[in-house]
Amino acid sequence: MNRPQFLNRRLGLIPMMLALAGMLFMGSKGAAGQALPDPWTPAQVMTPEDLLQALSKPTKPVVIAVTFRQLYDRGHVPGALYFGPGQNPVTIAALKEWAANQPKDEEIVIYCGCCPWPDCPNIKPPFALLKDLGFTRLRVVKIDTDFRRAWIEKKYPVEGSK
């Protein structure tokens, strides 16, 4: 391949890369920056206090953290499974693989806490995936501020990465 063909090929990738970056940047925003509808019902939304109460029961839900690694490592809900940021296609692929071996009626709670609830790009994709895969007992934790303020500063139980 000569140099002009190589450059044309490389330059042809730029629009694709920009489009992908734009989709990741928009997170849960649709065209023209409009918010996409929530994939959950109001009954599927819980508070941090609701999660704390659910964790005190004999049968605990499966808790999935879809936040950034640094935040998870600093402290997370005890026993929470980590898949990575929910907006990342790698996270979605790993979650889909995990979900293939889980009972569809298992209680699953998803949380992030990287930023205020309306701005979080990590909650909707994993929730929508598990819903589309047929899970029937899904919930999501609405963290109004961030995990540190909504959970750690309230002295709720925290587990650090080992």
Tab-separated table of N, CA and C in Angstrom:
chain	number	residue	atom	x	y	z
A	1	MET	N	0.858	-1.168	0.000
A	1	MET	CA	0.000	0.000	0.000
A	1	MET	C	0.907	1.235	0.000
A	2	ASN	N	0.650	2.168	-0.912
A	2	ASN	CA	1.489	3.369	-0.952
A	2	ASN	C	0.984	4.378	0.075
A	3	ARG	N	1.771	5.414	0.285
A	3	ARG	CA	1.477	6.396	1.343
A	3	ARG	C	0.108	7.083	1.176
A	4	PRO	N	-0.283	7.560	-0.019
A	4	PRO	CA	-1.614	8.192	-0.140
A	4	PRO	C	-2.763	7.238	0.224
A	5	GLN	N	-2.652	5.952	-0.185
A	5	GLN	CA	-3.708	5.002	0.175
A	5	GLN	C	-3.764	4.816	1.689
A	6	PHE	N	-2.597	4.731	2.308
A	6	PHE	CA	-2.526	4.563	3.759
A	6	PHE	C	-3.178	5.752	4.466
A	7	LEU	N	-2.838	6.975	4.015
A	7	LEU	CA	-3.406	8.176	4.631
A	7	LEU	C	-4.921	8.233	4.426
A	8	ASN	N	-5.373	7.918	3.211
A	8	ASN	CA	-6.820	7.930	2.950
A	8	ASN	C	-7.545	6.941	3.856
A	9	ARG	N	-6.928	5.780	4.040
A	9	ARG	CA	-7.539	4.774	4.901
A	9	ARG	C	-7.608	5.250	6.345
A	10	ARG	N	-6.503	5.844	6.807
A	10	ARG	CA	-6.469	6.347	8.180
A	10	ARG	C	-7.446	7.500	8.368
A	11	LEU	N	-7.483	8.410	7.402
A	11	LEU	CA	-8.396	9.547	7.507
A	11	LEU	C	-9.853	9.088	7.453
A	12	GLY	N	-10.101	7.994	6.783
A	12	GLY	CA	-11.455	7.457	6.721
A	12	GLY	C	-11.943	6.953	8.065
A	13	LEU	N	-11.032	6.602	8.943
A	13	LEU	CA	-11.409	6.138	10.275
A	13	LEU	C	-11.822	7.279	11.194
A	14	ILE	N	-11.375	8.477	10.885
A	14	ILE	CA	-11.642	9.611	11.775
A	14	ILE	C	-13.133	9.853	11.971
A	15	PRO	N	-13.951	9.902	10.928
A	15	PRO	CA	-15.391	10.117	11.175
A	15	PRO	C	-16.016	9.022	12.044
A	16	MET	N	-15.581	7.767	11.838
A	16	MET	CA	-16.106	6.681	12.671
A	16	MET	C	-15.707	6.872	14.128
A	17	MET	N	-14.468	7.250	14.364
A	17	MET	CA	-13.984	7.446	15.730
A	17	MET	C	-14.701	8.628	16.377
A	18	LEU	N	-14.933	9.689	15.620
A	18	LEU	CA	-15.654	10.844	16.167
A	18	LEU	C	-17.095	10.478	16.519
A	19	ALA	N	-17.722	9.678	15.678
A	19	ALA	CA	-19.100	9.260	15.953
A	19	ALA	C	-19.162	8.412	17.221
A	20	LEU	N	-18.218	7.479	17.368
A	20	LEU	CA	-18.181	6.646	18.561
A	20	LEU	C	-17.929	7.492	19.801
A	21	ALA	N	-16.986	8.419	19.710
A	21	ALA	CA	-16.698	9.298	20.845
A	21	ALA	C	-17.936	10.119	21.205
A	22	GLY	N	-18.655	10.579	20.209
A	22	GLY	CA	-19.872	11.354	20.452
A	22	GLY	C	-20.931	10.532	21.165
A	23	MET	N	-21.079	9.260	20.764
A	23	MET	CA	-22.061	8.399	21.428
A	23	MET	C	-21.676	8.165	22.883
A	24	LEU	N	-20.389	7.931	23.131
A	24	LEU	CA	-19.945	7.719	24.508
A	24	LEU	C	-20.090	8.990	25.320
A	25	PHE	N	-19.781	10.130	24.715
A	25	PHE	CA	-19.877	11.404	25.416
A	25	PHE	C	-21.325	11.723	25.771
A	26	MET	N	-22.233	11.421	24.865
A	26	MET	CA	-23.642	11.724	25.113
A	26	MET	C	-24.224	10.817	26.190
A	27	GLY	N	-23.624	9.643	26.386
A	27	GLY	CA	-24.101	8.737	27.435
A	27	GLY	C	-25.571	8.449	27.291
A	28	SER	N	-26.378	8.948	28.191
A	28	SER	CA	-27.808	8.673	28.158
A	28	SER	C	-28.577	9.771	27.446
A	29	LYS	N	-27.907	10.509	26.601
A	29	LYS	CA	-28.576	11.564	25.836
A	29	LYS	C	-28.801	11.077	24.412
A	30	GLY	N	-29.895	11.463	23.839
A	30	GLY	CA	-30.202	11.102	22.465
A	30	GLY	C	-29.797	12.219	21.525
A	31	ALA	N	-30.429	12.272	20.384
A	31	ALA	CA	-30.152	13.303	19.398
A	31	ALA	C	-30.431	14.670	19.997
A	32	ALA	N	-29.628	15.624	19.647
A	32	ALA	CA	-29.764	17.013	20.118
A	32	ALA	C	-29.665	17.119	21.633
A	33	GLY	N	-29.014	16.117	22.276
A	33	GLY	CA	-28.781	16.185	23.711
A	33	GLY	C	-30.012	15.929	24.574
A	34	GLN	N	-31.097	15.450	23.978
A	34	GLN	CA	-32.302	15.183	24.755
A	34	GLN	C	-32.122	13.883	25.535
A	35	ALA	N	-32.574	13.875	26.767
A	35	ALA	CA	-32.446	12.687	27.605
A	35	ALA	C	-33.314	11.565	27.055
A	36	LEU	N	-32.733	10.362	27.032
A	36	LEU	CA	-33.495	9.186	26.638
A	36	LEU	C	-34.423	8.811	27.791
A	37	PRO	N	-35.550	8.183	27.502
A	37	PRO	CA	-36.459	7.806	28.588
A	37	PRO	C	-35.806	6.760	29.503
A	38	ASP	N	-36.208	6.792	30.750
A	38	ASP	CA	-35.678	5.819	31.707
A	38	ASP	C	-36.191	4.430	31.355
A	39	PRO	N	-35.330	3.413	31.442
A	39	PRO	CA	-35.778	2.050	31.143
A	39	PRO	C	-36.478	1.381	32.323
A	40	TRP	N	-36.549	2.062	33.469
A	40	TRP	CA	-37.152	1.505	34.673
A	40	TRP	C	-38.453	2.224	35.004
A	41	THR	N	-39.231	1.590	35.837
A	41	THR	CA	-40.451	2.212	36.351
A	41	THR	C	-40.119	2.870	37.692
A	42	PRO	N	-40.964	3.764	38.185
A	42	PRO	CA	-40.716	4.356	39.503
A	42	PRO	C	-40.588	3.299	40.615
A	43	ALA	N	-41.307	2.195	40.491
A	43	ALA	CA	-41.239	1.139	41.506
A	43	ALA	C	-39.890	0.424	41.516
A	44	GLN	N	-39.129	0.543	40.439
A	44	GLN	CA	-37.830	-0.112	40.355
A	44	GLN	C	-36.689	0.779	40.860
A	45	VAL	N	-37.011	1.978	41.280
A	45	VAL	CA	-36.008	2.907	41.793
A	45	VAL	C	-35.998	2.823	43.315
A	46	MET	N	-34.802	2.687	43.868
A	46	MET	CA	-34.671	2.639	45.321
A	46	MET	C	-33.667	3.680	45.793
A	47	THR	N	-33.735	4.015	47.060
A	47	THR	CA	-32.796	4.951	47.668
A	47	THR	C	-31.629	4.164	48.269
A	48	PRO	N	-30.551	4.849	48.623
A	48	PRO	CA	-29.482	4.148	49.342
A	48	PRO	C	-29.991	3.501	50.635
A	49	GLU	N	-30.924	4.170	51.307
A	49	GLU	CA	-31.495	3.623	52.536
A	49	GLU	C	-32.261	2.330	52.262
A	50	ASP	N	-32.989	2.297	51.134
A	50	ASP	CA	-33.695	1.071	50.740
A	50	ASP	C	-32.712	-0.074	50.514
A	51	LEU	N	-31.589	0.231	49.858
A	51	LEU	CA	-30.575	-0.797	49.608
A	51	LEU	C	-29.978	-1.288	50.922
A	52	LEU	N	-29.670	-0.366	51.813
A	52	LEU	CA	-29.130	-0.745	53.117
A	52	LEU	C	-30.080	-1.713	53.824
A	53	GLN	N	-31.365	-1.413	53.783
A	53	GLN	CA	-32.368	-2.280	54.401
A	53	GLN	C	-32.413	-3.645	53.697
A	54	ALA	N	-32.355	-3.646	52.375
A	54	ALA	CA	-32.383	-4.912	51.619
A	54	ALA	C	-31.177	-5.785	51.952
A	55	LEU	N	-30.044	-5.161	52.238
A	55	LEU	CA	-28.828	-5.913	52.559
A	55	LEU	C	-28.857	-6.515	53.961
A	56	SER	N	-29.793	-6.060	54.793
A	56	SER	CA	-29.894	-6.598	56.148
A	56	SER	C	-30.803	-7.827	56.219
A	57	LYS	N	-31.456	-8.141	55.120
A	57	LYS	CA	-32.363	-9.286	55.087
A	57	LYS	C	-31.578	-10.585	54.868
A	58	PRO	N	-32.157	-11.717	55.272
A	58	PRO	CA	-31.456	-12.990	55.077
A	58	PRO	C	-31.132	-13.292	53.608
A	59	THR	N	-32.069	-12.985	52.723
A	59	THR	CA	-31.820	-13.178	51.292
A	59	THR	C	-31.492	-11.822	50.688
A	60	LYS	N	-30.219	-11.636	50.375
A	60	LYS	CA	-29.747	-10.351	49.864
A	60	LYS	C	-29.820	-10.311	48.339
A	61	PRO	N	-30.038	-9.132	47.788
A	61	PRO	CA	-30.007	-9.019	46.329
A	61	PRO	C	-28.567	-9.106	45.819
A	62	VAL	N	-28.423	-9.413	44.553
A	62	VAL	CA	-27.127	-9.311	43.896
A	62	VAL	C	-26.936	-7.829	43.593
A	63	VAL	N	-25.851	-7.265	44.064
A	63	VAL	CA	-25.591	-5.850	43.855
A	63	VAL	C	-24.493	-5.716	42.807
A	64	ILE	N	-24.749	-4.881	41.814
A	64	ILE	CA	-23.800	-4.669	40.725
A	64	ILE	C	-23.385	-3.206	40.703
A	65	ALA	N	-22.077	-2.987	40.782
A	65	ALA	CA	-21.511	-1.637	40.698
A	65	ALA	C	-21.079	-1.385	39.255
A	66	VAL	N	-21.587	-0.307	38.674
A	66	VAL	CA	-21.245	0.036	37.289
A	66	VAL	C	-20.552	1.397	37.249
A	67	THR	N	-19.674	1.605	38.209
A	67	THR	CA	-18.962	2.862	38.341
A	67	THR	C	-17.536	2.713	37.815
A	68	PHE	N	-16.728	3.718	38.036
A	68	PHE	CA	-15.339	3.684	37.601
A	68	PHE	C	-14.489	2.912	38.605
A	69	ARG	N	-13.458	2.246	38.143
A	69	ARG	CA	-12.613	1.375	38.971
A	69	ARG	C	-12.077	2.097	40.213
A	70	GLN	N	-11.603	3.340	40.048
A	70	GLN	CA	-11.038	4.067	41.186
A	70	GLN	C	-12.073	4.261	42.290
A	71	LEU	N	-13.301	4.563	41.909
A	71	LEU	CA	-14.365	4.761	42.893
A	71	LEU	C	-14.728	3.447	43.576
A	72	TYR	N	-14.791	2.394	42.800
A	72	TYR	CA	-15.089	1.071	43.362
A	72	TYR	C	-13.993	0.650	44.345
A	73	ASP	N	-12.734	0.857	43.957
A	73	ASP	CA	-11.610	0.459	44.809
A	73	ASP	C	-11.576	1.232	46.121
A	74	ARG	N	-11.965	2.504	46.098
A	74	ARG	CA	-11.978	3.322	47.320
A	74	ARG	C	-13.006	2.846	48.328
A	75	GLY	N	-14.085	2.301	47.840
A	75	GLY	CA	-15.125	1.795	48.724
A	75	GLY	C	-16.396	1.539	47.949
A	76	HIS	N	-17.003	0.386	48.208
A	76	HIS	CA	-18.236	0.022	47.512
A	76	HIS	C	-19.160	-0.732	48.462
A	77	VAL	N	-20.371	-0.935	48.011
A	77	VAL	CA	-21.349	-1.702	48.771
A	77	VAL	C	-20.757	-3.103	48.975
A	78	PRO	N	-20.755	-3.600	50.220
A	78	PRO	CA	-20.181	-4.927	50.476
A	78	PRO	C	-20.781	-6.001	49.568
A	79	GLY	N	-19.892	-6.771	48.965
A	79	GLY	CA	-20.306	-7.860	48.092
A	79	GLY	C	-20.678	-7.448	46.679
A	80	ALA	N	-20.618	-6.156	46.374
A	80	ALA	CA	-21.012	-5.695	45.043
A	80	ALA	C	-20.079	-6.261	43.975
A	81	LEU	N	-20.668	-6.746	42.905
A	81	LEU	CA	-19.902	-7.234	41.760
A	81	LEU	C	-19.488	-6.039	40.913
A	82	TYR	N	-18.281	-6.083	40.392
A	82	TYR	CA	-17.793	-4.968	39.579
A	82	TYR	C	-17.645	-5.412	38.133
A	83	PHE	N	-18.251	-4.649	37.229
A	83	PHE	CA	-18.143	-4.934	35.800
A	83	PHE	C	-17.493	-3.791	35.036
A	84	GLY	N	-17.390	-2.622	35.635
A	84	GLY	CA	-16.844	-1.450	34.957
A	84	GLY	C	-17.932	-0.422	34.739
A	85	PRO	N	-17.560	0.737	34.180
A	85	PRO	CA	-18.549	1.790	33.926
A	85	PRO	C	-19.625	1.307	32.951
A	86	GLY	N	-20.873	1.533	33.299
A	86	GLY	CA	-21.991	1.043	32.509
A	86	GLY	C	-22.076	1.572	31.096
A	87	GLN	N	-21.423	2.685	30.814
A	87	GLN	CA	-21.457	3.245	29.465
A	87	GLN	C	-20.455	2.564	28.531
A	88	ASN	N	-19.572	1.741	29.073
A	88	ASN	CA	-18.500	1.115	28.305
A	88	ASN	C	-19.001	-0.172	27.634
A	89	PRO	N	-18.810	-0.325	26.322
A	89	PRO	CA	-19.243	-1.546	25.637
A	89	PRO	C	-18.591	-2.814	26.202
A	90	VAL	N	-17.382	-2.714	26.724
A	90	VAL	CA	-16.711	-3.868	27.335
A	90	VAL	C	-17.469	-4.307	28.588
A	91	THR	N	-17.928	-3.332	29.369
A	91	THR	CA	-18.726	-3.623	30.558
A	91	THR	C	-20.013	-4.333	30.159
A	92	ILE	N	-20.672	-3.828	29.147
A	92	ILE	CA	-21.941	-4.413	28.697
A	92	ILE	C	-21.722	-5.846	28.230
A	93	ALA	N	-20.636	-6.085	27.504
A	93	ALA	CA	-20.335	-7.447	27.035
A	93	ALA	C	-20.080	-8.382	28.213
A	94	ALA	N	-19.321	-7.928	29.212
A	94	ALA	CA	-19.027	-8.756	30.388
A	94	ALA	C	-20.302	-9.028	31.184
A	95	LEU	N	-21.142	-8.032	31.316
A	95	LEU	CA	-22.398	-8.192	32.038
A	95	LEU	C	-23.321	-9.175	31.309
A	96	LYS	N	-23.343	-9.093	30.006
A	96	LYS	CA	-24.168	-10.011	29.213
A	96	LYS	C	-23.685	-11.451	29.382
A	97	GLU	N	-22.369	-11.632	29.389
A	97	GLU	CA	-21.799	-12.975	29.587
A	97	GLU	C	-22.160	-13.511	30.978
A	98	TRP	N	-22.018	-12.673	31.992
A	98	TRP	CA	-22.370	-13.067	33.356
A	98	TRP	C	-23.853	-13.424	33.446
A	99	ALA	N	-24.692	-12.603	32.848
A	99	ALA	CA	-26.146	-12.768	32.938
A	99	ALA	C	-26.636	-14.072	32.308
A	100	ALA	N	-25.891	-14.598	31.360
A	100	ALA	CA	-26.303	-15.828	30.679
A	100	ALA	C	-26.453	-16.997	31.651
A	101	ASN	N	-25.747	-16.950	32.779
A	101	ASN	CA	-25.783	-18.059	33.739
A	101	ASN	C	-26.553	-17.731	35.019
A	102	GLN	N	-27.329	-16.673	35.003
A	102	GLN	CA	-28.062	-16.252	36.195
A	102	GLN	C	-29.556	-16.515	36.018
A	103	PRO	N	-30.236	-16.866	37.118
A	103	PRO	CA	-31.693	-17.031	37.026
A	103	PRO	C	-32.368	-15.691	36.740
A	104	LYS	N	-33.319	-15.694	35.863
A	104	LYS	CA	-33.985	-14.458	35.439
A	104	LYS	C	-34.845	-13.828	36.537
A	105	ASP	N	-35.167	-14.602	37.578
A	105	ASP	CA	-35.984	-14.059	38.664
A	105	ASP	C	-35.137	-13.661	39.875
A	106	GLU	N	-33.826	-13.641	39.720
A	106	GLU	CA	-32.938	-13.231	40.796
A	106	GLU	C	-33.057	-11.722	41.016
A	107	GLU	N	-33.072	-11.301	42.280
A	107	GLU	CA	-33.153	-9.870	42.572
A	107	GLU	C	-31.782	-9.231	42.319
A	108	ILE	N	-31.769	-8.236	41.448
A	108	ILE	CA	-30.525	-7.554	41.077
A	108	ILE	C	-30.703	-6.060	41.286
A	109	VAL	N	-29.715	-5.455	41.942
A	109	VAL	CA	-29.707	-4.015	42.190
A	109	VAL	C	-28.453	-3.433	41.543
A	110	ILE	N	-28.635	-2.388	40.754
A	110	ILE	CA	-27.524	-1.734	40.055
A	110	ILE	C	-27.318	-0.344	40.650
A	111	TYR	N	-26.048	0.009	40.876
A	111	TYR	CA	-25.761	1.365	41.336
A	111	TYR	C	-24.461	1.851	40.709
A	112	CYS	N	-24.312	3.180	40.685
A	112	CYS	CA	-23.086	3.796	40.202
A	112	CYS	C	-22.562	4.769	41.253
A	113	GLY	N	-23.103	5.981	41.286
A	113	GLY	CA	-22.672	6.964	42.275
A	113	GLY	C	-21.454	7.768	41.870
A	114	CYS	N	-21.149	7.813	40.576
A	114	CYS	CA	-19.995	8.593	40.121
A	114	CYS	C	-20.297	10.086	40.129
A	115	CYS	N	-21.567	10.417	39.980
A	115	CYS	CA	-21.968	11.818	39.853
A	115	CYS	C	-23.457	11.911	40.192
A	116	PRO	N	-24.016	13.115	40.199
A	116	PRO	CA	-25.453	13.230	40.486
A	116	PRO	C	-26.314	12.422	39.512
A	117	TRP	N	-27.368	11.864	40.036
A	117	TRP	CA	-28.286	10.972	39.308
A	117	TRP	C	-28.641	11.433	37.897
A	118	PRO	N	-29.077	12.665	37.686
A	118	PRO	CA	-29.486	13.047	36.324
A	118	PRO	C	-28.342	13.034	35.312
A	119	ASP	N	-27.105	13.125	35.788
A	119	ASP	CA	-25.948	13.195	34.888
A	119	ASP	C	-25.248	11.862	34.681
A	120	CYS	N	-25.650	10.828	35.394
A	120	CYS	CA	-24.918	9.562	35.366
A	120	CYS	C	-25.072	8.841	34.030
A	121	PRO	N	-23.953	8.589	33.342
A	121	PRO	CA	-24.004	7.874	32.065
A	121	PRO	C	-23.927	6.361	32.224
A	122	ASN	N	-23.797	5.872	33.456
A	122	ASN	CA	-23.487	4.463	33.668
A	122	ASN	C	-24.650	3.581	34.097
A	123	ILE	N	-25.783	4.151	34.419
A	123	ILE	CA	-26.900	3.370	34.962
A	123	ILE	C	-27.801	2.781	33.870
A	124	LYS	N	-28.194	3.584	32.918
A	124	LYS	CA	-29.189	3.132	31.938
A	124	LYS	C	-28.744	1.952	31.071
A	125	PRO	N	-27.528	1.955	30.501
A	125	PRO	CA	-27.171	0.823	29.619
A	125	PRO	C	-27.213	-0.548	30.304
A	126	PRO	N	-26.633	-0.722	31.509
A	126	PRO	CA	-26.712	-2.053	32.126
A	126	PRO	C	-28.137	-2.447	32.518
A	127	PHE	N	-28.904	-1.479	33.005
A	127	PHE	CA	-30.282	-1.776	33.382
A	127	PHE	C	-31.072	-2.221	32.155
A	128	ALA	N	-30.943	-1.453	31.072
A	128	ALA	CA	-31.673	-1.785	29.837
A	128	ALA	C	-31.262	-3.155	29.308
A	129	LEU	N	-29.975	-3.471	29.383
A	129	LEU	CA	-29.500	-4.778	28.920
A	129	LEU	C	-30.154	-5.907	29.716
A	130	LEU	N	-30.073	-5.824	31.042
A	130	LEU	CA	-30.631	-6.896	31.867
A	130	LEU	C	-32.148	-7.000	31.701
A	131	LYS	N	-32.790	-5.878	31.540
A	131	LYS	CA	-34.241	-5.881	31.290
A	131	LYS	C	-34.534	-6.590	29.959
A	132	ASP	N	-33.778	-6.240	28.925
A	132	ASP	CA	-33.961	-6.865	27.605
A	132	ASP	C	-33.655	-8.363	27.633
A	133	LEU	N	-32.772	-8.780	28.538
A	133	LEU	CA	-32.424	-10.200	28.658
A	133	LEU	C	-33.470	-10.983	29.457
A	134	GLY	N	-34.487	-10.278	29.969
A	134	GLY	CA	-35.592	-10.963	30.633
A	134	GLY	C	-35.530	-11.024	32.143
A	135	PHE	N	-34.633	-10.274	32.776
A	135	PHE	CA	-34.593	-10.259	34.240
A	135	PHE	C	-35.828	-9.517	34.758
A	136	THR	N	-36.470	-10.095	35.740
A	136	THR	CA	-37.771	-9.583	36.184
A	136	THR	C	-37.736	-8.856	37.524
A	137	ARG	N	-36.626	-8.954	38.251
A	137	ARG	CA	-36.553	-8.322	39.576
A	137	ARG	C	-35.373	-7.355	39.627
A	138	LEU	N	-35.374	-6.435	38.697
A	138	LEU	CA	-34.306	-5.433	38.605
A	138	LEU	C	-34.674	-4.185	39.381
A	139	ARG	N	-33.661	-3.600	40.027
A	139	ARG	CA	-33.840	-2.311	40.687
A	139	ARG	C	-32.592	-1.481	40.443
A	140	VAL	N	-32.722	-0.201	40.631
A	140	VAL	CA	-31.616	0.725	40.458
A	140	VAL	C	-31.610	1.673	41.655
A	141	VAL	N	-30.399	2.028	42.119
A	141	VAL	CA	-30.281	2.918	43.267
A	141	VAL	C	-30.120	4.345	42.769
A	142	LYS	N	-31.038	5.191	43.176
A	142	LYS	CA	-30.977	6.607	42.814
A	142	LYS	C	-30.077	7.317	43.827
A	143	ILE	N	-28.893	7.710	43.365
A	143	ILE	CA	-27.943	8.419	44.216
A	143	ILE	C	-27.939	9.870	43.759
A	144	ASP	N	-28.557	10.718	44.567
A	144	ASP	CA	-28.739	12.117	44.176
A	144	ASP	C	-27.441	12.890	44.012
A	145	THR	N	-26.429	12.589	44.800
A	145	THR	CA	-25.171	13.345	44.770
A	145	THR	C	-24.060	12.478	44.192
A	146	ASP	N	-23.421	11.704	45.053
A	146	ASP	CA	-22.406	10.734	44.660
A	146	ASP	C	-22.321	9.684	45.752
A	147	PHE	N	-21.635	8.592	45.484
A	147	PHE	CA	-21.589	7.473	46.424
A	147	PHE	C	-20.952	7.873	47.754
A	148	ARG	N	-19.936	8.692	47.705
A	148	ARG	CA	-19.252	9.113	48.938
A	148	ARG	C	-20.246	9.796	49.886
A	149	ARG	N	-20.977	10.775	49.369
A	149	ARG	CA	-21.917	11.515	50.223
A	149	ARG	C	-23.159	10.701	50.565
A	150	ALA	N	-23.640	9.910	49.624
A	150	ALA	CA	-24.899	9.183	49.829
A	150	ALA	C	-24.728	7.883	50.618
A	151	TRP	N	-23.491	7.381	50.716
A	151	TRP	CA	-23.297	6.092	51.367
A	151	TRP	C	-22.160	6.133	52.393
A	152	ILE	N	-20.967	6.485	51.943
A	152	ILE	CA	-19.792	6.427	52.823
A	152	ILE	C	-19.901	7.406	53.992
A	153	GLU	N	-20.246	8.664	53.711
A	153	GLU	CA	-20.335	9.668	54.773
A	153	GLU	C	-21.470	9.395	55.754
A	154	LYS	N	-22.423	8.569	55.349
A	154	LYS	CA	-23.515	8.188	56.260
A	154	LYS	C	-23.116	6.986	57.120
A	155	LYS	N	-21.875	6.560	56.953
A	155	LYS	CA	-21.327	5.432	57.734
A	155	LYS	C	-22.034	4.111	57.439
A	156	TYR	N	-22.566	3.976	56.222
A	156	TYR	CA	-23.124	2.696	55.805
A	156	TYR	C	-21.949	1.749	55.561
A	157	PRO	N	-22.182	0.445	55.617
A	157	PRO	CA	-21.066	-0.488	55.449
A	157	PRO	C	-20.406	-0.339	54.081
A	158	VAL	N	-19.072	-0.386	54.111
A	158	VAL	CA	-18.284	-0.225	52.895
A	158	VAL	C	-17.209	-1.295	52.874
A	159	GLU	N	-16.949	-1.758	51.675
A	159	GLU	CA	-15.901	-2.743	51.466
A	159	GLU	C	-14.919	-2.136	50.466
A	160	GLY	N	-13.644	-2.256	50.743
A	160	GLY	CA	-12.631	-1.791	49.805
A	160	GLY	C	-12.138	-2.948	48.969
A	161	SER	N	-11.545	-2.630	47.832
A	161	SER	CA	-10.994	-3.701	46.996
A	161	SER	C	-9.753	-4.268	47.659
A	162	LYS	N	-9.618	-5.552	47.512
A	162	LYS	CA	-8.482	-6.236	48.142
A	162	LYS	C	-7.311	-6.308	47.209
